[in-house]
Amino acid sequence: MKTSILLVAGLISSMLLQAQLKTTVVCPPFDVDVLEGTVNRIFTYSTLADVEKQFPCFTSATPETNGSTCGGVFFKDKDISFFTERNYIEIGAHFKGKLSIPLIGAARTSLFNVLGNPSIKDVTWDAYQTKYGILIVYFDKASKINKIQMSNRNAATLKLCE
């Protein structure tokens, strides 16, 4: 009798100990292919569910509606955002990951050899036509790249979020 009571008590206490354990969500490293417009084979037109499945460590997510909001999956700690509702990926100056072409911090004058001539130029950004759509690079006051946006849309149909 004492043995069975001890066995039941041991099982209950081990179940309680397991209930307190929580796993830490681990994301794969972010590997951006600038010329293909992908991040770990996630495309600019991938769904919210696809991004959340591939990268479960997101810091926030906003549901998609009918195109009027900026629904997407956001990684503030890694400075990358997937605006799935508007079909573009944004990479900031503090991006924690790997770029196939090291654009963040690159000088504006060094882009011709890699990307060619921009299809649209402005004072603070250049847009390049790519095989997947458009690549927009933004510059700081020193003319160094501090933000990248990749989209499968063209300049006329692209809607960016604030």
PDB file of C-alpha atoms in Angstrom:
ATOM      1  CA  MET A   1       0.000   0.000   0.000  1.00  0.00           C
ATOM      2  CA  LYS A   2       2.795   2.409   0.925  1.00  0.00           C
ATOM      3  CA  THR A   3       4.582   1.580  -2.299  1.00  0.00           C
ATOM      4  CA  SER A   4       1.572   2.416  -4.465  1.00  0.00           C
ATOM      5  CA  ILE A   5       0.963   5.688  -2.576  1.00  0.00           C
ATOM      6  CA  LEU A   6       4.621   6.630  -3.060  1.00  0.00           C
ATOM      7  CA  LEU A   7       4.387   5.721  -6.735  1.00  0.00           C
ATOM      8  CA  VAL A   8       1.275   7.875  -7.259  1.00  0.00           C
ATOM      9  CA  ALA A   9       2.841  10.769  -5.339  1.00  0.00           C
ATOM     10  CA  GLY A  10       6.001  10.482  -7.435  1.00  0.00           C
ATOM     11  CA  LEU A  11       4.044  10.512 -10.694  1.00  0.00           C
ATOM     12  CA  ILE A  12       2.012  13.558  -9.654  1.00  0.00           C
ATOM     13  CA  SER A  13       5.091  15.512  -8.574  1.00  0.00           C
ATOM     14  CA  SER A  14       6.948  14.667 -11.799  1.00  0.00           C
ATOM     15  CA  MET A  15       3.958  15.842 -13.852  1.00  0.00           C
ATOM     16  CA  LEU A  16       3.912  19.122 -11.916  1.00  0.00           C
ATOM     17  CA  LEU A  17       7.621  19.642 -12.555  1.00  0.00           C
ATOM     18  CA  GLN A  18       7.174  19.102 -16.282  1.00  0.00           C
ATOM     19  CA  ALA A  19       4.312  21.576 -16.409  1.00  0.00           C
ATOM     20  CA  GLN A  20       6.676  24.336 -15.291  1.00  0.00           C
ATOM     21  CA  LEU A  21       9.178  23.772 -18.077  1.00  0.00           C
ATOM     22  CA  LYS A  22       8.827  26.031 -21.085  1.00  0.00           C
ATOM     23  CA  THR A  23      10.776  25.816 -24.287  1.00  0.00           C
ATOM     24  CA  THR A  24      12.454  28.813 -25.832  1.00  0.00           C
ATOM     25  CA  VAL A  25      11.410  29.483 -29.406  1.00  0.00           C
ATOM     26  CA  VAL A  26      14.487  29.433 -31.623  1.00  0.00           C
ATOM     27  CA  CYS A  27      14.566  31.027 -35.044  1.00  0.00           C
ATOM     28  CA  PRO A  28      16.877  30.006 -37.831  1.00  0.00           C
ATOM     29  CA  PRO A  29      19.368  32.695 -38.840  1.00  0.00           C
ATOM     30  CA  PHE A  30      17.980  35.212 -41.330  1.00  0.00           C
ATOM     31  CA  ASP A  31      19.624  34.677 -44.715  1.00  0.00           C
ATOM     32  CA  VAL A  32      18.576  37.367 -47.225  1.00  0.00           C
ATOM     33  CA  ASP A  33      19.125  36.861 -50.940  1.00  0.00           C
ATOM     34  CA  VAL A  34      18.860  40.398 -52.291  1.00  0.00           C
ATOM     35  CA  LEU A  35      18.958  39.381 -55.971  1.00  0.00           C
ATOM     36  CA  GLU A  36      16.218  36.753 -55.540  1.00  0.00           C
ATOM     37  CA  GLY A  37      14.098  38.803 -53.124  1.00  0.00           C
ATOM     38  CA  THR A  38      13.894  36.078 -50.465  1.00  0.00           C
ATOM     39  CA  VAL A  39      14.663  35.487 -46.806  1.00  0.00           C
ATOM     40  CA  ASN A  40      15.331  31.782 -46.136  1.00  0.00           C
ATOM     41  CA  ARG A  41      13.222  31.012 -49.238  1.00  0.00           C
ATOM     42  CA  ILE A  42      10.324  33.110 -47.952  1.00  0.00           C
ATOM     43  CA  PHE A  43       9.219  35.362 -50.808  1.00  0.00           C
ATOM     44  CA  THR A  44       7.872  38.903 -50.670  1.00  0.00           C
ATOM     45  CA  TYR A  45       4.426  37.513 -51.524  1.00  0.00           C
ATOM     46  CA  SER A  46       4.482  34.754 -48.873  1.00  0.00           C
ATOM     47  CA  THR A  47       1.575  34.576 -46.450  1.00  0.00           C
ATOM     48  CA  LEU A  48       1.513  35.609 -42.812  1.00  0.00           C
ATOM     49  CA  ALA A  49       1.215  31.915 -41.819  1.00  0.00           C
ATOM     50  CA  ASP A  50       4.254  30.976 -43.957  1.00  0.00           C
ATOM     51  CA  VAL A  51       6.418  33.609 -42.253  1.00  0.00           C
ATOM     52  CA  GLU A  52       5.238  32.682 -38.749  1.00  0.00           C
ATOM     53  CA  LYS A  53       5.929  29.003 -39.438  1.00  0.00           C
ATOM     54  CA  GLN A  54       9.433  29.641 -40.814  1.00  0.00           C
ATOM     55  CA  PHE A  55      10.338  32.182 -38.114  1.00  0.00           C
ATOM     56  CA  PRO A  56       8.375  31.432 -34.906  1.00  0.00           C
ATOM     57  CA  CYS A  57      10.350  33.959 -32.822  1.00  0.00           C
ATOM     58  CA  PHE A  58       8.546  37.052 -34.132  1.00  0.00           C
ATOM     59  CA  THR A  59       8.068  39.952 -31.717  1.00  0.00           C
ATOM     60  CA  SER A  60       4.646  40.907 -33.092  1.00  0.00           C
ATOM     61  CA  ALA A  61       2.178  40.163 -35.856  1.00  0.00           C
ATOM     62  CA  THR A  62      -0.671  42.215 -37.272  1.00  0.00           C
ATOM     63  CA  PRO A  63      -3.496  40.347 -38.999  1.00  0.00           C
ATOM     64  CA  GLU A  64      -4.172  41.025 -42.657  1.00  0.00           C
ATOM     65  CA  THR A  65      -7.453  42.650 -43.619  1.00  0.00           C
ATOM     66  CA  ASN A  66      -8.438  43.681 -47.127  1.00  0.00           C
ATOM     67  CA  GLY A  67      -5.277  45.539 -48.100  1.00  0.00           C
ATOM     68  CA  SER A  68      -6.052  48.690 -46.154  1.00  0.00           C
ATOM     69  CA  THR A  69      -3.784  47.921 -43.199  1.00  0.00           C
ATOM     70  CA  CYS A  70      -0.156  46.951 -42.837  1.00  0.00           C
ATOM     71  CA  GLY A  71      -0.615  43.348 -41.803  1.00  0.00           C
ATOM     72  CA  GLY A  72       2.540  41.339 -41.357  1.00  0.00           C
ATOM     73  CA  VAL A  73       5.095  39.699 -39.108  1.00  0.00           C
ATOM     74  CA  PHE A  74       7.672  41.826 -37.329  1.00  0.00           C
ATOM     75  CA  PHE A  75      11.052  41.106 -35.729  1.00  0.00           C
ATOM     76  CA  LYS A  76      11.954  44.350 -33.959  1.00  0.00           C
ATOM     77  CA  ASP A  77      14.953  42.780 -32.196  1.00  0.00           C
ATOM     78  CA  LYS A  78      16.399  41.682 -35.551  1.00  0.00           C
ATOM     79  CA  ASP A  79      15.307  44.802 -37.533  1.00  0.00           C
ATOM     80  CA  ILE A  80      13.396  42.931 -40.232  1.00  0.00           C
ATOM     81  CA  SER A  81       9.696  43.137 -41.110  1.00  0.00           C
ATOM     82  CA  PHE A  82       7.522  41.099 -43.466  1.00  0.00           C
ATOM     83  CA  PHE A  83       4.615  43.245 -44.653  1.00  0.00           C
ATOM     84  CA  THR A  84       2.676  40.265 -46.017  1.00  0.00           C
ATOM     85  CA  GLU A  85      -0.452  42.257 -46.776  1.00  0.00           C
ATOM     86  CA  ARG A  86       1.454  44.682 -49.003  1.00  0.00           C
ATOM     87  CA  ASN A  87       3.956  42.107 -50.371  1.00  0.00           C
ATOM     88  CA  TYR A  88       7.262  43.540 -49.262  1.00  0.00           C
ATOM     89  CA  ILE A  89      10.106  42.839 -46.854  1.00  0.00           C
ATOM     90  CA  GLU A  90      11.901  45.655 -45.022  1.00  0.00           C
ATOM     91  CA  ILE A  91      15.399  45.352 -43.578  1.00  0.00           C
ATOM     92  CA  GLY A  92      16.749  48.069 -41.299  1.00  0.00           C
ATOM     93  CA  ALA A  93      20.182  49.371 -40.355  1.00  0.00           C
ATOM     94  CA  HIS A  94      20.448  47.115 -37.283  1.00  0.00           C
ATOM     95  CA  PHE A  95      19.570  43.914 -39.151  1.00  0.00           C
ATOM     96  CA  LYS A  96      20.830  40.780 -37.436  1.00  0.00           C
ATOM     97  CA  GLY A  97      21.376  38.279 -40.194  1.00  0.00           C
ATOM     98  CA  LYS A  98      23.239  37.693 -43.442  1.00  0.00           C
ATOM     99  CA  LEU A  99      22.789  39.615 -46.698  1.00  0.00           C
ATOM    100  CA  SER A 100      23.903  37.976 -49.965  1.00  0.00           C
ATOM    101  CA  ILE A 101      25.200  41.414 -50.973  1.00  0.00           C
ATOM    102  CA  PRO A 102      26.353  43.497 -47.986  1.00  0.00           C
ATOM    103  CA  LEU A 103      24.231  46.554 -48.749  1.00  0.00           C
ATOM    104  CA  ILE A 104      23.615  47.925 -45.237  1.00  0.00           C
ATOM    105  CA  GLY A 105      26.251  50.606 -44.698  1.00  0.00           C
ATOM    106  CA  ALA A 106      27.404  50.538 -48.334  1.00  0.00           C
ATOM    107  CA  ALA A 107      28.082  53.839 -50.065  1.00  0.00           C
ATOM    108  CA  ARG A 108      25.651  55.062 -52.691  1.00  0.00           C
ATOM    109  CA  THR A 109      28.494  55.357 -55.208  1.00  0.00           C
ATOM    110  CA  SER A 110      29.360  51.644 -54.869  1.00  0.00           C
ATOM    111  CA  LEU A 111      25.997  50.282 -56.051  1.00  0.00           C
ATOM    112  CA  PHE A 112      26.437  50.549 -59.825  1.00  0.00           C
ATOM    113  CA  ASN A 113      28.829  47.571 -60.005  1.00  0.00           C
ATOM    114  CA  VAL A 114      26.352  45.365 -58.153  1.00  0.00           C
ATOM    115  CA  LEU A 115      22.886  46.650 -59.063  1.00  0.00           C
ATOM    116  CA  GLY A 116      23.408  48.746 -62.200  1.00  0.00           C
ATOM    117  CA  ASN A 117      21.546  51.999 -62.758  1.00  0.00           C
ATOM    118  CA  PRO A 118      18.495  52.724 -60.607  1.00  0.00           C
ATOM    119  CA  SER A 119      15.184  52.914 -62.442  1.00  0.00           C
ATOM    120  CA  ILE A 120      14.040  55.739 -60.131  1.00  0.00           C
ATOM    121  CA  LYS A 121      16.228  58.109 -58.101  1.00  0.00           C
ATOM    122  CA  ASP A 122      15.437  60.487 -55.286  1.00  0.00           C
ATOM    123  CA  VAL A 123      17.550  62.451 -52.827  1.00  0.00           C
ATOM    124  CA  THR A 124      17.175  59.866 -50.041  1.00  0.00           C
ATOM    125  CA  TRP A 125      16.491  56.629 -51.970  1.00  0.00           C
ATOM    126  CA  ASP A 126      17.066  54.710 -55.194  1.00  0.00           C
ATOM    127  CA  ALA A 127      14.791  52.047 -56.703  1.00  0.00           C
ATOM    128  CA  TYR A 128      16.136  49.210 -58.824  1.00  0.00           C
ATOM    129  CA  GLN A 129      14.124  47.003 -61.152  1.00  0.00           C
ATOM    130  CA  THR A 130      14.793  43.345 -60.325  1.00  0.00           C
ATOM    131  CA  LYS A 131      13.642  40.024 -61.729  1.00  0.00           C
ATOM    132  CA  TYR A 132      11.256  39.639 -58.767  1.00  0.00           C
ATOM    133  CA  GLY A 133       9.952  43.236 -58.769  1.00  0.00           C
ATOM    134  CA  ILE A 134      11.620  46.213 -57.120  1.00  0.00           C
ATOM    135  CA  LEU A 135      14.449  46.817 -54.653  1.00  0.00           C
ATOM    136  CA  ILE A 136      14.470  50.166 -52.856  1.00  0.00           C
ATOM    137  CA  VAL A 137      17.524  51.298 -50.910  1.00  0.00           C
ATOM    138  CA  TYR A 138      17.407  54.267 -48.528  1.00  0.00           C
ATOM    139  CA  PHE A 139      20.350  56.472 -47.593  1.00  0.00           C
ATOM    140  CA  ASP A 140      21.347  58.358 -44.475  1.00  0.00           C
ATOM    141  CA  LYS A 141      22.948  61.835 -44.498  1.00  0.00           C
ATOM    142  CA  ALA A 142      26.358  60.307 -45.278  1.00  0.00           C
ATOM    143  CA  SER A 143      24.908  58.565 -48.401  1.00  0.00           C
ATOM    144  CA  LYS A 144      25.225  55.119 -46.820  1.00  0.00           C
ATOM    145  CA  ILE A 145      22.421  52.565 -47.078  1.00  0.00           C
ATOM    146  CA  ASN A 146      20.385  52.321 -43.860  1.00  0.00           C
ATOM    147  CA  LYS A 147      17.233  50.525 -45.079  1.00  0.00           C
ATOM    148  CA  ILE A 148      16.245  48.069 -47.824  1.00  0.00           C
ATOM    149  CA  GLN A 149      12.799  47.160 -49.127  1.00  0.00           C
ATOM    150  CA  MET A 150      12.168  44.254 -51.503  1.00  0.00           C
ATOM    151  CA  SER A 151       8.808  43.788 -53.234  1.00  0.00           C
ATOM    152  CA  ASN A 152       7.331  41.683 -56.015  1.00  0.00           C
ATOM    153  CA  ARG A 153       5.367  44.742 -57.146  1.00  0.00           C
ATOM    154  CA  ASN A 154       6.533  47.538 -59.413  1.00  0.00           C
ATOM    155  CA  ALA A 155       6.967  51.214 -58.507  1.00  0.00           C
ATOM    156  CA  ALA A 156       3.477  52.141 -59.736  1.00  0.00           C
ATOM    157  CA  THR A 157       1.600  49.514 -57.657  1.00  0.00           C
ATOM    158  CA  LEU A 158       3.764  49.398 -54.523  1.00  0.00           C
ATOM    159  CA  LYS A 159       2.069  50.718 -51.354  1.00  0.00           C
ATOM    160  CA  LEU A 160       4.422  51.184 -48.432  1.00  0.00           C
ATOM    161  CA  CYS A 161       3.491  51.349 -44.757  1.00  0.00           C
ATOM    162  CA  GLU A 162       4.468  54.222 -42.485  1.00  0.00           C
TER     163      GLU A 162
END
